[in-house]
Coordinates of C-alpha atoms and ligand atoms in Angstrom, one line a residue:
M127 CA -13.6 11.9 -14.8
K128 CA -15.2 15.0 -12.5
L129 CA -15.8 13.3 -9.4
L130 CA -12.1 11.8 -9.3
E131 CA -11.0 15.7 -9.8
E132 CA -13.1 16.8 -7.7
R133 CA -11.8 14.2 -4.8
I134 CA -8.0 14.8 -6.0
L135 CA -8.9 19.0 -5.4
K136 CA -10.7 18.1 -2.2
D137 CA -8.1 15.6 -0.3
G138 CA -4.6 15.6 -2.3
H139 CA -2.0 17.2 -1.3
V140 CA 0.8 18.1 -3.6
L141 CA 4.2 17.3 -2.4
G142 CA 7.3 19.2 -3.5
E143 CA 7.5 19.9 -7.3
N144 CA 5.7 16.9 -8.4
I145 CA 4.4 14.1 -6.4
L146 CA 0.7 14.1 -4.9
K147 CA -0.2 12.5 -2.3
V148 CA -3.6 10.5 -2.3
D149 CA -3.5 8.2 0.6
S150 CA -6.3 9.2 1.8
F151 CA -8.5 7.7 -0.8
L152 CA -6.6 5.7 -3.6
T153 CA -2.7 4.6 -2.0
H154 CA -3.3 3.4 1.3
Q155 CA -7.0 4.0 2.9
V156 CA -9.2 3.2 0.0
D157 CA -12.7 5.0 -0.8
I158 CA -14.3 2.1 -1.7
R159 CA -17.6 4.2 -3.7
L160 CA -15.0 6.2 -5.9
M161 CA -13.0 2.4 -7.3
H162 CA -16.5 1.4 -7.8
K163 CA -16.9 4.2 -10.1
I164 CA -13.8 3.9 -11.7
G165 CA -14.3 0.3 -12.0
E166 CA -17.6 1.3 -14.1
V167 CA -16.2 4.0 -16.0
F168 CA -13.0 1.6 -17.3
A169 CA -15.4 -1.2 -18.2
E170 CA -17.8 0.7 -19.9
K171 CA -15.1 2.4 -22.4
F172 CA -13.6 -1.6 -22.7
A173 CA -17.2 -3.5 -22.8
N174 CA -16.6 -4.7 -26.0
A175 CA -12.8 -4.9 -26.6
G176 CA -12.7 -8.8 -25.8
I177 CA -10.6 -7.9 -23.0
T178 CA -9.4 -11.3 -20.9
K179 CA -7.3 -10.2 -18.1
V180 CA -6.5 -6.7 -16.0
V181 CA -3.5 -6.6 -15.1
T182 CA -1.5 -4.0 -12.4
I183 CA 1.3 -3.8 -10.4
E184 CA 1.5 -3.8 -6.2
A185 CA 0.8 -2.7 -4.2
S186 CA -1.5 0.7 -4.9
G187 CA -2.5 -0.4 -8.9
I188 CA -4.4 -3.4 -6.6
A189 CA -7.3 -1.4 -5.4
P190 CA -8.6 0.2 -8.9
A191 CA -7.3 -2.9 -10.8
I192 CA -10.3 -5.1 -8.7
Y193 CA -13.0 -3.1 -9.3
V194 CA -11.9 -2.8 -13.2
A195 CA -11.4 -6.7 -13.6
D196 CA -14.9 -6.7 -11.6
K197 CA -17.1 -5.5 -13.9
L198 CA -15.3 -6.6 -16.8
D199 CA -15.8 -10.0 -15.1
V200 CA -12.2 -11.4 -15.7
P201 CA -9.6 -12.0 -13.2
M202 CA -6.4 -9.8 -12.1
I203 CA -3.3 -10.5 -11.9
F204 CA -0.6 -7.9 -9.8
A205 CA 2.8 -8.0 -10.5
K206 CA 5.0 -8.4 -7.4
K207 CA 7.7 -6.9 -6.5
S208 CA 9.9 -8.8 -4.6
K209 CA 11.1 -12.4 -4.9
N210 CA 8.5 -15.0 -3.9
I211 CA 9.8 -18.4 -2.7
T212 CA 6.5 -20.2 -3.5
M213 CA 7.3 -18.5 -7.8
N214 CA 9.8 -20.7 -8.9
E215 CA 9.2 -21.7 -12.4
G216 CA 7.7 -20.2 -15.4
V217 CA 8.7 -16.5 -14.1
L218 CA 8.2 -13.3 -16.4
T219 CA 10.1 -11.0 -15.4
A220 CA 11.1 -7.0 -16.4
E221 CA 13.1 -4.4 -14.4
V222 CA 11.3 -1.2 -13.5
Y223 CA 13.3 2.0 -12.5
S224 CA 11.5 4.4 -10.2
F225 CA 12.8 7.6 -10.3
T226 CA 10.5 8.7 -7.1
K227 CA 12.4 5.9 -5.1
K228 CA 16.0 5.9 -7.5
V229 CA 15.8 2.2 -7.5
S230 CA 15.4 -0.7 -9.7
N231 CA 13.2 -3.4 -9.0
T232 CA 12.6 -6.6 -11.0
V233 CA 8.6 -7.5 -11.2
S234 CA 7.6 -10.6 -11.9
I235 CA 4.2 -12.4 -12.8
A236 CA 3.8 -16.5 -13.2
G237 CA 4.1 -17.3 -16.5
K238 CA 1.3 -19.7 -16.3
Y239 CA -1.4 -16.6 -16.2
L240 CA -0.9 -15.1 -19.4
S241 CA -0.9 -16.7 -22.6
N242 CA -1.1 -15.8 -26.3
E243 CA -4.7 -15.9 -26.2
D244 CA -4.9 -13.0 -23.6
K245 CA -6.1 -9.5 -24.3
V246 CA -4.9 -7.5 -21.5
L247 CA -6.5 -4.2 -19.8
I248 CA -3.1 -2.8 -17.8
I249 CA -4.7 -0.6 -14.8
D250 CA -2.0 1.5 -12.7
D251 CA -2.9 4.0 -10.2
F252 CA -0.6 6.8 -11.5
L253 CA 1.4 7.3 -14.5
A254 CA 4.4 9.4 -14.3
N255 CA 7.6 8.7 -16.2
G256 CA 6.1 5.4 -17.4
Q257 CA 8.5 3.0 -15.8
A258 CA 5.8 0.9 -14.4
A259 CA 3.3 0.1 -17.6
K260 CA 6.5 -0.2 -20.1
G261 CA 7.7 -3.1 -17.4
L262 CA 4.4 -4.7 -17.5
I263 CA 3.7 -4.6 -21.3
E264 CA 7.4 -6.2 -21.7
I265 CA 6.3 -8.7 -19.2
I266 CA 3.0 -9.2 -21.4
E267 CA 4.6 -9.7 -24.3
Q268 CA 7.0 -12.1 -22.8
A269 CA 3.5 -14.0 -22.6
G270 CA 2.6 -13.9 -26.2
A271 CA -0.8 -11.8 -25.0
K272 CA -1.6 -8.5 -26.5
V273 CA -1.9 -5.2 -24.4
E274 CA -5.4 -3.7 -25.7
A275 CA -4.5 -0.5 -23.7
V276 CA -3.1 1.0 -20.4
G277 CA -6.2 2.7 -18.2
I278 CA -4.9 5.2 -15.6
V279 CA -6.3 6.5 -12.8
I280 CA -4.0 9.8 -12.3
E281 CA -1.8 11.0 -15.0
K282 CA 1.0 13.5 -14.5
S283 CA 0.8 14.6 -17.9
F284 CA 4.2 17.0 -17.3
Q285 CA 5.9 13.7 -17.1
D286 CA 7.4 11.6 -20.2
G287 CA 5.0 8.7 -19.3
R288 CA 2.0 9.1 -21.8
G289 CA 4.6 10.1 -24.8
L290 CA 6.6 6.9 -24.1
I291 CA 4.0 4.3 -24.1
E292 CA 1.7 5.9 -26.9
E293 CA 5.4 5.9 -29.0
A294 CA 5.4 2.0 -28.2
G295 CA 2.0 2.2 -29.7
Y296 CA -0.3 1.6 -26.9
P297 CA -3.2 3.7 -26.6
V298 CA -3.6 5.5 -22.5
L299 CA -6.3 6.3 -20.8
S300 CA -6.8 8.4 -18.3
L301 CA -9.3 9.1 -15.8
A302 CA -7.4 12.5 -14.6
R303 CA -4.3 14.4 -16.3
I304 CA -2.7 17.0 -14.2
E305 CA -1.8 19.5 -16.6
R306 CA 0.6 21.2 -13.6
F307 CA 0.8 22.3 -9.9
E308 CA 1.1 25.7 -9.5
N309 CA 1.6 27.3 -5.6
G310 CA 0.4 23.8 -4.1
N311 CA -2.5 23.6 -6.5
V312 CA -3.4 21.0 -9.0
I313 CA -4.5 22.3 -12.4
F314 CA -5.7 19.6 -14.6
K315 CA -6.0 19.6 -18.3
E316 CA -8.8 17.5 -20.5
A317 CA -9.6 13.9 -19.2
D318 CA -9.6 10.9 -21.7
L319 CA -12.4 9.0 -19.8
Ligands
5GP421 P1 6.3 5.5 -13.1 O1 6.4 4.4 -13.6 O2 5.2 5.6 -14.3 O3 7.3 6.4 -13.3 O4 5.8 5.7 -12.0 C1 4.4 5.0 -11.5 C2 4.6 4.2 -10.1 O5 5.3 5.4 -9.3 C3 3.3 4.8 -9.8 O6 2.8 3.2 -9.8 C4 2.8 5.2 -8.4 O7 2.8 3.8 -7.4 C5 3.9 5.6 -8.7 N1 4.5 7.1 -8.1 C6 3.8 8.2 -9.6 N2 4.0 9.5 -9.3 C7 3.5 9.5 -7.9 C8 2.7 10.4 -7.3 O8 3.0 11.9 -7.5 N3 1.9 10.1 -6.4 C9 1.9 8.8 -5.9 N4 1.2 8.3 -4.7 N5 2.9 7.8 -6.3 C10 3.7 8.0 -7.7

């Protein structure tokens, strides 16, 4: 997605070896126009796929996921990272290890929001080592629902996430694919959409 790549080049900041900071338009302040476009691009791709739910993980997956769900006209569900006292029964969970934060989180979705009739599109802001997407897939499959594909805004292709998810049998579609960082600059490879 050309517009996204241009925005990353303009406003993204490379931190250390392998982190891209995009908090001016995606992970903190959110550019609504860009989110609209992201919603359109994913929705066009999956218009005839029979998607019934969009699933993401809090917090920064929520913004793009809402716009995709809006365009597909289906509900958006975000997995929660902390235990919620109102979520007391039928909770589906998975462990998600964060390499960036070096902690493991239990993420959860109330089982009543997913069923074996659902066809799910997973959307997330970043794909790095694939642990967040893997956890979401585990939860969705516990509900007997089908994962149609994993849609990613920014994929860091030099990390293991894409391989992990594809080897497990799920298509990955990314709007921007980063091949590497070079002297603080972002080098892209060809994106999927
Ligand atoms: P994974 O589970 O694929 O290793 O990492 C996915 C999650 O880690 C994303 O949802 C995102 O919140 C966070 N993340 C991973 N790499 C980056 C990065 O380079 N920049 C930002 N802002 N977040 C990242």
